[in-house]
CSV table of C-alpha atoms and ligand atoms in Angstrom, one decimal:
chain,number,residue,atom,x,y,z
A,1,MET,CA,119.6,-85.9,8.7
A,2,LYS,CA,119.7,-88.3,11.8
A,3,GLU,CA,117.1,-89.7,13.2
A,4,LEU,CA,115.1,-87.6,15.5
A,5,SER,CA,114.5,-89.1,19.4
A,6,LYS,CA,112.5,-92.2,19.3
A,7,ILE,CA,110.7,-91.4,22.5
A,8,ALA,CA,109.7,-87.8,21.1
A,9,LEU,CA,108.5,-89.0,17.7
A,10,ALA,CA,106.5,-91.8,19.6
A,11,VAL,CA,104.3,-88.7,21.5
A,12,GLU,CA,100.8,-88.4,20.5
A,13,PRO,CA,99.5,-84.8,20.5
A,14,SER,CA,96.9,-84.2,23.3
A,15,ALA,CA,93.4,-85.1,21.8
A,16,THR,CA,91.4,-82.7,23.9
A,17,MET,CA,93.4,-80.2,22.8
A,18,ALA,CA,93.0,-81.5,19.2
A,19,ILE,CA,89.2,-80.9,19.4
A,20,ASP,CA,89.5,-78.0,21.4
A,21,SER,CA,91.5,-75.9,18.6
A,22,MET,CA,88.8,-77.6,15.6
A,23,PHE,CA,86.1,-75.9,17.7
A,24,LYS,CA,88.0,-72.6,18.1
A,25,GLN,CA,88.7,-72.6,14.4
A,26,MET,CA,85.1,-73.3,13.3
A,27,LYS,CA,84.1,-70.5,15.9
A,28,ALA,CA,86.4,-68.2,14.2
A,29,GLU,CA,85.0,-68.8,11.1
A,30,GLY,CA,81.6,-68.0,12.5
A,31,ILE,CA,79.9,-71.0,12.6
A,32,ASP,CA,77.7,-71.2,15.8
A,33,VAL,CA,79.1,-74.3,17.5
A,34,ILE,CA,79.0,-75.2,21.0
A,35,GLY,CA,81.9,-76.7,22.9
A,36,PHE,CA,81.8,-79.0,25.8
A,37,GLY,CA,85.6,-80.1,25.1
A,38,ALA,CA,87.6,-77.8,27.3
A,39,GLY,CA,89.0,-78.9,30.8
A,40,GLU,CA,89.0,-75.5,32.4
A,41,PRO,CA,86.5,-73.3,34.2
A,42,ASP,CA,84.7,-71.0,32.1
A,43,PHE,CA,84.6,-68.7,35.0
A,44,ALA,CA,87.3,-65.4,35.2
A,45,THR,CA,89.8,-65.4,37.6
A,46,PRO,CA,88.3,-63.9,40.9
A,47,ASP,CA,89.1,-60.0,41.1
A,48,HIS,CA,91.0,-60.2,44.2
A,49,ILE,CA,93.7,-63.1,42.9
A,50,LYS,CA,93.9,-60.7,39.5
A,51,ALA,CA,94.6,-57.7,41.8
A,52,ALA,CA,97.5,-59.5,43.3
A,53,GLY,CA,98.9,-60.4,40.0
A,54,HIS,CA,98.9,-56.7,39.1
A,55,ALA,CA,100.1,-55.5,42.4
A,56,ALA,CA,103.4,-58.3,41.9
A,57,ILE,CA,103.9,-56.4,38.5
A,58,ASP,CA,103.6,-52.9,40.1
A,59,HIS,CA,106.1,-54.2,43.2
A,60,ASN,CA,108.4,-55.4,40.3
A,61,ASP,CA,108.1,-59.0,41.3
A,62,THR,CA,109.2,-59.9,38.3
A,63,ARG,CA,112.5,-61.9,38.8
A,64,TYR,CA,113.7,-65.4,39.2
A,65,THR,CA,112.4,-67.0,42.3
A,66,PRO,CA,113.9,-70.3,43.9
A,67,SER,CA,113.3,-73.4,41.4
A,68,SER,CA,110.7,-75.1,43.7
A,69,GLY,CA,109.0,-71.7,43.9
A,70,THR,CA,109.0,-69.1,46.9
A,71,VAL,CA,109.2,-70.1,50.3
A,72,GLU,CA,106.1,-67.9,51.5
A,73,LEU,CA,104.2,-69.9,48.6
A,74,ARG,CA,105.2,-73.3,49.6
A,75,GLN,CA,104.4,-72.2,53.0
A,76,ALA,CA,100.7,-71.5,52.1
A,77,ILE,CA,100.2,-74.7,50.2
A,78,CYS,CA,101.3,-76.2,53.4
A,79,ASP,CA,98.6,-74.3,55.5
A,80,ARG,CA,95.8,-75.2,52.7
A,81,LEU,CA,97.1,-78.7,52.7
A,82,LYS,CA,96.8,-78.9,56.4
A,83,ALA,CA,93.5,-77.0,56.6
A,84,ASP,CA,91.6,-78.7,53.4
A,85,CYS,CA,93.0,-82.5,53.8
A,86,GLY,CA,94.5,-82.5,57.4
A,87,LEU,CA,97.8,-83.3,55.8
A,88,GLU,CA,101.2,-81.9,57.5
A,89,TYR,CA,103.9,-81.1,55.1
A,90,ASP,CA,106.8,-78.8,55.7
A,91,PHE,CA,107.7,-76.2,52.9
A,92,LYS,CA,110.7,-78.1,51.9
A,93,GLN,CA,108.6,-81.1,50.6
A,94,ILE,CA,106.5,-78.9,48.3
A,95,CYS,CA,107.7,-77.9,44.6
A,96,VAL,CA,105.8,-75.4,42.7
A,97,SER,CA,106.1,-75.4,38.7
A,98,SER,CA,104.6,-74.3,35.9
A,99,GLY,CA,101.2,-76.0,36.3
A,100,ALA,CA,100.2,-79.5,37.5
A,101,LYS,CA,100.8,-81.3,34.5
A,102,PRO,CA,104.6,-80.6,34.5
A,103,CYS,CA,104.4,-81.6,37.9
A,104,VAL,CA,103.1,-85.1,37.0
A,105,TYR,CA,106.3,-85.5,34.5
A,106,VAL,CA,108.9,-84.6,37.0
A,107,ALA,CA,107.1,-86.7,39.6
A,108,LEU,CA,107.5,-89.5,37.1
A,109,ARG,CA,110.9,-88.6,36.2
A,110,ALA,CA,111.9,-89.2,39.5
A,111,LEU,CA,110.3,-92.5,40.1
A,112,VAL,CA,110.5,-94.1,36.8
A,113,ASN,CA,113.6,-96.1,35.2
A,114,PRO,CA,113.3,-97.4,31.6
A,115,GLY,CA,111.3,-100.5,31.5
A,116,ASP,CA,109.6,-99.6,34.9
A,117,GLU,CA,105.5,-100.3,34.7
A,118,VAL,CA,103.1,-97.6,36.0
A,119,ILE,CA,99.8,-98.8,36.5
A,120,LEU,CA,97.2,-96.4,34.9
A,121,PRO,CA,93.3,-96.8,35.5
A,122,SER,CA,91.2,-96.5,32.5
A,123,PRO,CA,89.4,-94.4,31.4
A,124,TYR,CA,92.3,-92.0,32.3
A,125,TRP,CA,93.3,-87.9,31.4
A,126,VAL,CA,94.9,-88.2,28.2
A,127,SER,CA,98.3,-87.1,28.9
A,128,TYR,CA,98.9,-90.0,31.6
A,129,ALA,CA,99.6,-92.5,29.1
A,130,GLU,CA,102.3,-90.1,27.2
A,131,LEU,CA,103.9,-88.8,30.1
A,132,ILE,CA,104.7,-92.2,31.1
A,133,ARG,CA,106.1,-93.3,27.4
A,134,MET,CA,108.0,-89.9,27.9
A,135,VAL,CA,110.2,-91.1,31.0
A,136,GLY,CA,110.8,-94.6,29.1
A,137,GLY,CA,108.0,-96.1,31.5
A,138,VAL,CA,105.4,-98.8,30.3
A,139,PRO,CA,101.6,-98.1,31.0
A,140,VAL,CA,99.7,-100.7,32.4
A,141,ILE,CA,96.1,-100.2,31.7
A,142,LEU,CA,93.6,-101.4,34.4
A,143,GLU,CA,90.3,-100.8,33.3
A,144,ALA,CA,87.5,-99.8,35.4
A,145,THR,CA,83.7,-100.2,34.0
A,146,GLU,CA,81.0,-97.9,34.1
A,147,ALA,CA,78.8,-100.6,36.2
A,148,ASN,CA,81.5,-99.7,38.8
A,149,GLU,CA,81.5,-96.0,38.6
A,150,PHE,CA,84.7,-96.1,36.5
A,151,LYS,CA,86.6,-97.1,39.4
A,152,ILE,CA,89.2,-99.9,40.3
A,153,THR,CA,89.2,-102.1,43.0
A,154,ALA,CA,91.9,-102.9,45.3
A,155,GLU,CA,92.0,-106.5,44.3
A,156,SER,CA,92.1,-105.5,40.3
A,157,LEU,CA,95.1,-103.3,41.8
A,158,ALA,CA,96.5,-106.1,43.5
A,159,ALA,CA,96.3,-108.7,40.6
A,160,ALA,CA,97.9,-106.0,37.8
A,161,ILE,CA,101.3,-105.2,39.8
A,162,THR,CA,103.8,-107.3,38.9
A,163,PRO,CA,108.0,-107.5,40.4
A,164,ASN,CA,108.3,-104.4,37.6
A,165,THR,CA,105.7,-102.2,39.1
A,166,LYS,CA,107.1,-99.1,40.4
A,167,CYS,CA,103.8,-96.9,40.8
A,168,MET,CA,100.2,-96.1,39.9
A,169,ILE,CA,98.4,-92.8,38.9
A,170,LEU,CA,95.2,-91.9,40.7
A,171,ASN,CA,93.4,-89.3,39.8
A,172,ASN,CA,90.7,-88.5,42.2
A,173,PRO,CA,88.0,-86.9,41.5
A,174,SER,CA,88.8,-88.0,37.8
A,175,ASN,CA,89.3,-86.6,34.7
A,176,PRO,CA,87.6,-88.0,32.7
A,177,THR,CA,84.7,-89.7,34.3
A,178,GLY,CA,84.5,-87.6,37.1
A,179,SER,CA,84.3,-90.4,40.0
A,180,MET,CA,85.3,-90.0,43.0
A,181,TYR,CA,86.8,-92.7,45.3
A,182,ASN,CA,85.6,-92.8,49.0
A,183,ARG,CA,87.6,-93.4,52.1
A,184,ARG,CA,87.3,-97.1,52.2
A,185,GLU,CA,88.0,-97.8,48.8
A,186,LEU,CA,90.9,-95.4,48.9
A,187,GLU,CA,91.9,-97.4,52.1
A,188,ALA,CA,91.7,-100.7,50.5
A,189,MET,CA,94.3,-99.4,47.6
A,190,ALA,CA,96.6,-97.7,50.2
A,191,LYS,CA,96.9,-101.2,51.9
A,192,VAL,CA,97.7,-102.7,48.8
A,193,CYS,CA,100.7,-100.1,47.8
A,194,VAL,CA,101.9,-100.4,51.0
A,195,GLU,CA,102.3,-104.3,51.1
A,196,LYS,CA,103.4,-104.5,47.4
A,197,ASP,CA,105.8,-101.5,47.9
A,198,ILE,CA,105.0,-99.3,45.0
A,199,TYR,CA,104.5,-95.6,44.7
A,200,VAL,CA,101.2,-93.5,44.2
A,201,ILE,CA,101.1,-90.3,42.0
A,202,SER,CA,97.9,-88.9,43.5
A,203,ASP,CA,96.6,-86.1,41.3
A,204,GLU,CA,94.3,-84.2,43.4
A,205,ILE,CA,93.7,-81.2,41.2
A,206,TYR,CA,89.6,-81.7,41.4
A,207,TYR,CA,89.8,-81.9,45.0
A,208,SER,CA,87.4,-78.5,45.9
A,209,LEU,CA,85.2,-79.7,43.1
A,210,VAL,CA,83.1,-82.3,44.9
A,211,TYR,CA,79.3,-82.7,44.8
A,212,ASP,CA,76.1,-84.2,46.9
A,213,ASN,CA,78.3,-83.4,50.3
A,214,ALA,CA,80.4,-86.5,49.4
A,215,GLU,CA,83.7,-86.4,51.4
A,216,PHE,CA,87.0,-86.0,49.7
A,217,VAL,CA,90.1,-87.8,51.3
A,218,SER,CA,93.4,-87.4,50.2
A,219,PHE,CA,95.3,-90.0,49.4
A,220,ALA,CA,98.3,-89.3,51.5
A,221,SER,CA,96.1,-88.8,54.5
A,222,LEU,CA,95.7,-92.5,55.0
A,223,GLY,CA,98.7,-93.0,57.0
A,224,ASP,CA,102.4,-92.2,57.3
A,225,ASP,CA,103.2,-95.0,55.5
A,226,VAL,CA,101.0,-94.3,52.7
A,227,LYS,CA,101.9,-90.3,52.9
A,228,GLU,CA,105.7,-91.3,52.4
A,229,ARG,CA,105.3,-93.2,49.2
A,230,THR,CA,102.6,-90.5,47.7
A,231,LEU,CA,103.4,-87.8,45.4
A,232,LEU,CA,100.5,-85.4,45.7
A,233,ILE,CA,100.0,-83.4,42.7
A,234,ASN,CA,97.6,-80.3,43.0
A,235,GLY,CA,97.7,-76.5,41.8
A,236,VAL,CA,95.3,-73.6,41.6
A,237,SER,CA,93.9,-74.0,37.9
A,238,LYS,CA,90.6,-75.8,38.7
A,239,SER,CA,89.8,-74.7,41.9
A,240,TYR,CA,90.4,-70.8,41.4
A,241,ALA,CA,89.8,-70.5,37.7
A,242,MET,CA,93.5,-70.0,37.2
A,243,THR,CA,94.2,-72.2,34.0
A,244,GLY,CA,96.7,-69.6,32.4
A,245,TRP,CA,98.7,-68.7,35.0
A,246,ARG,CA,100.2,-72.0,35.2
A,247,ILE,CA,100.8,-72.8,38.8
A,248,GLY,CA,101.1,-76.3,40.2
A,249,TYR,CA,102.6,-78.3,42.7
A,250,VAL,CA,103.8,-81.7,43.9
A,251,ALA,CA,104.0,-82.7,47.6
A,252,ALA,CA,106.4,-85.6,48.3
A,253,ASN,CA,108.8,-87.0,51.1
A,254,HIS,CA,112.0,-85.1,51.6
A,255,GLU,CA,114.3,-87.4,49.5
A,256,ILE,CA,111.9,-87.0,46.5
A,257,ALA,CA,111.0,-83.4,46.6
A,258,LYS,CA,114.6,-82.6,46.3
A,259,ILE,CA,115.1,-84.9,43.5
A,260,ILE,CA,112.4,-83.2,41.8
A,261,SER,CA,113.5,-79.6,42.8
A,262,ASN,CA,116.8,-80.5,41.1
A,263,TYR,CA,115.4,-81.5,38.2
A,264,LEU,CA,113.0,-78.5,38.0
A,265,SER,CA,116.1,-76.2,38.6
A,266,HIS,CA,117.5,-77.3,35.3
A,267,CYS,CA,114.4,-77.8,33.2
A,268,ILE,CA,112.1,-75.4,33.9
A,269,GLY,CA,113.9,-72.7,36.0
A,270,SER,CA,111.5,-71.4,38.4
A,271,PRO,CA,107.6,-70.7,37.9
A,272,CYS,CA,106.3,-67.5,36.8
A,273,ALA,CA,107.2,-64.8,39.7
A,274,VAL,CA,103.5,-62.9,39.2
A,275,SER,CA,101.6,-66.2,39.1
A,276,GLN,CA,103.3,-67.5,42.0
A,277,LYS,CA,101.9,-64.0,44.0
A,278,ALA,CA,98.4,-64.5,42.2
A,279,ALA,CA,98.5,-68.1,43.6
A,280,LEU,CA,99.9,-66.9,47.1
A,281,GLU,CA,96.5,-64.9,47.2
A,282,ALA,CA,94.2,-67.6,45.7
A,283,LEU,CA,95.4,-70.0,48.7
A,284,THR,CA,95.6,-67.8,51.5
A,285,ALA,CA,92.6,-65.3,50.9
A,286,SER,CA,88.7,-66.0,51.6
A,287,GLN,CA,87.8,-69.5,49.8
A,288,GLU,CA,84.3,-68.3,49.2
A,289,SER,CA,84.7,-67.9,45.2
A,290,VAL,CA,85.7,-71.5,45.2
A,291,GLU,CA,82.5,-72.3,46.9
A,292,SER,CA,80.5,-70.3,44.3
A,293,MET,CA,82.0,-71.7,41.7
A,294,ARG,CA,81.3,-75.3,43.1
A,295,LEU,CA,77.9,-74.8,43.6
A,296,ALA,CA,77.7,-73.4,40.2
A,297,PHE,CA,79.2,-76.4,38.9
A,298,GLU,CA,76.9,-78.5,41.0
A,299,ARG,CA,73.6,-77.0,39.2
A,300,ARG,CA,75.2,-77.5,36.0
A,301,ARG,CA,75.8,-81.1,36.4
A,302,ASN,CA,72.2,-82.0,37.9
A,303,TYR,CA,70.9,-80.4,34.7
A,304,MET,CA,73.2,-82.1,32.3
A,305,VAL,CA,72.8,-85.5,33.8
A,306,ASP,CA,68.8,-85.3,34.0
A,307,ARG,CA,68.5,-84.2,30.3
A,308,MET,CA,71.0,-86.5,29.0
A,309,ASN,CA,69.4,-89.5,30.7
A,310,SER,CA,66.2,-88.6,29.3
A,311,ILE,CA,67.5,-88.5,25.7
A,312,GLU,CA,67.0,-91.8,23.7
A,313,GLY,CA,70.1,-93.5,22.5
A,314,VAL,CA,72.6,-92.4,25.2
A,315,SER,CA,72.9,-92.3,29.0
A,316,CYS,CA,75.6,-91.7,31.6
A,317,ASN,CA,76.3,-91.9,35.3
A,318,LYS,CA,75.9,-89.3,38.1
A,319,PRO,CA,79.8,-88.0,38.7
A,320,HIS,CA,80.4,-86.7,41.9
A,321,GLY,CA,83.4,-84.6,41.2
A,322,ALA,CA,85.4,-82.5,38.7
A,323,PHE,CA,83.3,-81.3,35.9
A,324,TYR,CA,82.9,-83.9,33.3
A,325,VAL,CA,80.1,-86.2,32.2
A,326,MET,CA,81.2,-89.4,30.2
A,327,MET,CA,78.1,-90.2,27.9
A,328,ASN,CA,77.5,-93.8,26.9
A,329,ILE,CA,77.3,-94.3,23.0
A,330,GLU,CA,77.3,-98.1,22.9
A,331,LYS,CA,73.9,-98.4,21.5
A,332,LEU,CA,74.8,-96.1,18.5
A,333,ILE,CA,77.9,-98.2,17.6
A,334,GLY,CA,77.4,-99.8,14.2
A,335,LYS,CA,73.9,-97.6,13.5
A,336,GLU,CA,74.2,-95.2,10.4
A,337,MET,CA,73.6,-91.8,11.6
A,338,HIS,CA,74.0,-88.7,9.0
A,339,GLY,CA,74.8,-90.9,6.4
A,340,GLN,CA,77.7,-92.7,7.9
A,341,VAL,CA,78.3,-96.0,10.0
A,342,ILE,CA,79.5,-94.8,13.8
A,343,ARG,CA,82.2,-97.5,14.8
A,344,ASN,CA,83.4,-95.9,17.7
A,345,ALA,CA,83.3,-92.4,19.7
A,346,ASP,CA,85.8,-90.8,16.9
A,347,ASP,CA,83.4,-91.1,14.4
A,348,PHE,CA,80.2,-90.0,16.8
A,349,GLY,CA,82.9,-87.0,17.8
A,350,THR,CA,83.7,-85.8,14.2
A,351,LEU,CA,79.8,-86.3,13.2
A,352,PHE,CA,78.1,-84.6,15.9
A,353,LEU,CA,80.8,-81.5,15.2
A,354,LYS,CA,79.8,-81.5,11.4
A,355,TYR,CA,75.9,-81.9,11.8
A,356,GLY,CA,75.2,-81.1,15.2
A,357,LYS,CA,77.5,-78.4,15.4
A,358,VAL,CA,78.5,-79.5,19.4
A,359,ALA,CA,82.2,-80.3,20.1
A,360,VAL,CA,82.4,-83.3,22.5
A,361,VAL,CA,85.7,-85.1,23.4
A,362,PRO,CA,85.9,-89.0,21.9
A,363,GLY,CA,86.6,-91.4,24.7
A,364,THR,CA,89.1,-92.8,22.2
A,365,SER,CA,91.7,-91.3,23.8
A,366,PHE,CA,90.8,-91.9,27.2
A,367,GLY,CA,90.6,-95.8,26.6
A,368,ALA,CA,87.0,-95.5,26.7
A,369,PRO,CA,86.0,-95.7,22.9
A,370,ASN,CA,82.2,-96.2,23.5
A,371,PHE,CA,82.0,-93.2,25.5
A,372,VAL,CA,82.3,-89.5,24.7
A,373,ARG,CA,83.3,-86.5,27.3
A,374,TRP,CA,81.1,-83.3,28.2
A,375,SER,CA,83.0,-81.0,30.4
A,376,TYR,CA,80.4,-79.1,31.8
A,377,ALA,CA,82.8,-75.8,32.5
A,378,THR,CA,80.2,-73.8,30.3
A,379,SER,CA,77.4,-71.8,31.1
A,380,ILE,CA,73.6,-73.5,31.8
A,381,GLU,CA,72.5,-71.9,28.6
A,382,ASN,CA,75.0,-73.5,26.4
A,383,ILE,CA,74.3,-77.0,28.2
A,384,LYS,CA,70.5,-76.6,27.6
A,385,GLU,CA,71.3,-76.0,24.1
A,386,GLY,CA,73.9,-78.4,23.6
A,387,LEU,CA,71.6,-81.1,24.6
A,388,LYS,CA,68.8,-79.9,22.6
A,389,ARG,CA,71.1,-80.1,19.5
A,390,LEU,CA,72.1,-84.0,20.6
A,391,GLU,CA,68.4,-84.8,20.9
A,392,LYS,CA,68.0,-83.3,17.0
A,393,PHE,CA,71.6,-84.8,15.8
A,394,LEU,CA,70.5,-88.5,17.4
A,395,LYS,CA,66.8,-87.8,15.3
A,396,GLY,CA,68.8,-87.5,12.3
A,397,GLU,CA,68.2,-83.6,11.9
A,398,THR,CA,70.9,-81.5,11.2
A,399,VAL,CA,71.7,-78.0,12.8
B,401,PLP,C1,93.8,-84.7,35.8
B,401,PLP,C2,94.6,-83.4,35.5
B,401,PLP,N1,95.7,-83.2,36.0
B,401,PLP,C3,96.5,-82.3,35.5
B,401,PLP,C4,95.9,-81.2,34.6
B,401,PLP,C5,96.5,-80.1,34.6
B,401,PLP,O1,96.4,-79.2,35.4
B,401,PLP,P1,97.4,-77.6,35.2
B,401,PLP,O2,96.6,-76.7,34.2
B,401,PLP,O3,97.6,-77.0,36.4
B,401,PLP,O4,98.9,-78.0,34.5
B,401,PLP,C6,94.6,-81.2,34.2
B,401,PLP,C7,94.1,-80.2,33.3
B,401,PLP,O5,93.1,-80.7,32.4
B,401,PLP,C8,93.7,-82.6,34.7
B,401,PLP,O6,92.6,-83.0,34.1
């Protein structure tokens, strides 16, 4: 048979999902494993949102909607962006799709020609690099160090831009690092983007999960010229514990929004009508549940960070957003543990799962081979037990 698509053949499966499915498989076999791999809140979708989903089915809201989503949902998104981020959009600038993930894809589709460079700060969310390649772009990895809280600087950004650079992807707060840029840092980067004429895909899906009273600043809010070149990505998955409902959106200038809408109309059709009604409820009703989930995440983060830093051989920064901690395993590299030399985070992850019965995500797939990512979107009991197991595992004991 003829060769399959070169672009498709080059796509790597999502490493975060691979670990998660290994963990689920072990669990199904009755093994007592604890998972810190999943990138989704462990909370149930709040009841009032579920009720809106039920009502949508009962009222036969079960047909196609406009390909970019219903006008009422897009208007609700505009209102929420105004209330939470001080942003002014009209509903025609909003394209809703089946999660933020396809929105990143169509945003890249709208911008990138084959061979265009896309700057990607590292450590990066595993899907970005693949999505860039899937549209024929060239990821240009811009490393951010742990010493600088895993943040790039305006200077390093400027130095990475070439005549072929089309855009950068900014993820703020970040998966996998939990880092968050402050206003001053964002302003400096925005200045570079405007001066050098590049677009920014700003993925702000974790914007409501911010700790220590830190101020979240939406990139597009930094000025009209910045907003014009920003493709803002967001959605209901993380803020409202709605990962399975699959509703995300992109907000952009009118021209780009139109292109994206055309694209979506052919490749996705419309997002799930029932989920749109549930998302409408999430965005327009009281935001109390968002705050109570945020507070729970903050308590878990505090425990995890303090406990991890008390364990010999590993360490971590205290992140200010999202629900991830990057554990530094540099001191373990080259050491023999449980009869095997740890060469990188992959080795660590595999051994930890086998002998510690804990699933974490190796940073190798995030461009951070000396780190593993722990998600604290799990109960405090699991977090306590997981870290107890880490301590045992590092002492050479088997769980
Ligand atoms: C940074 C980032 N963007 C987007 C997504 C995808 O979100 P959605 O569930 O809305 O597709 C994720 C999910 O893990 C994420 O971590």
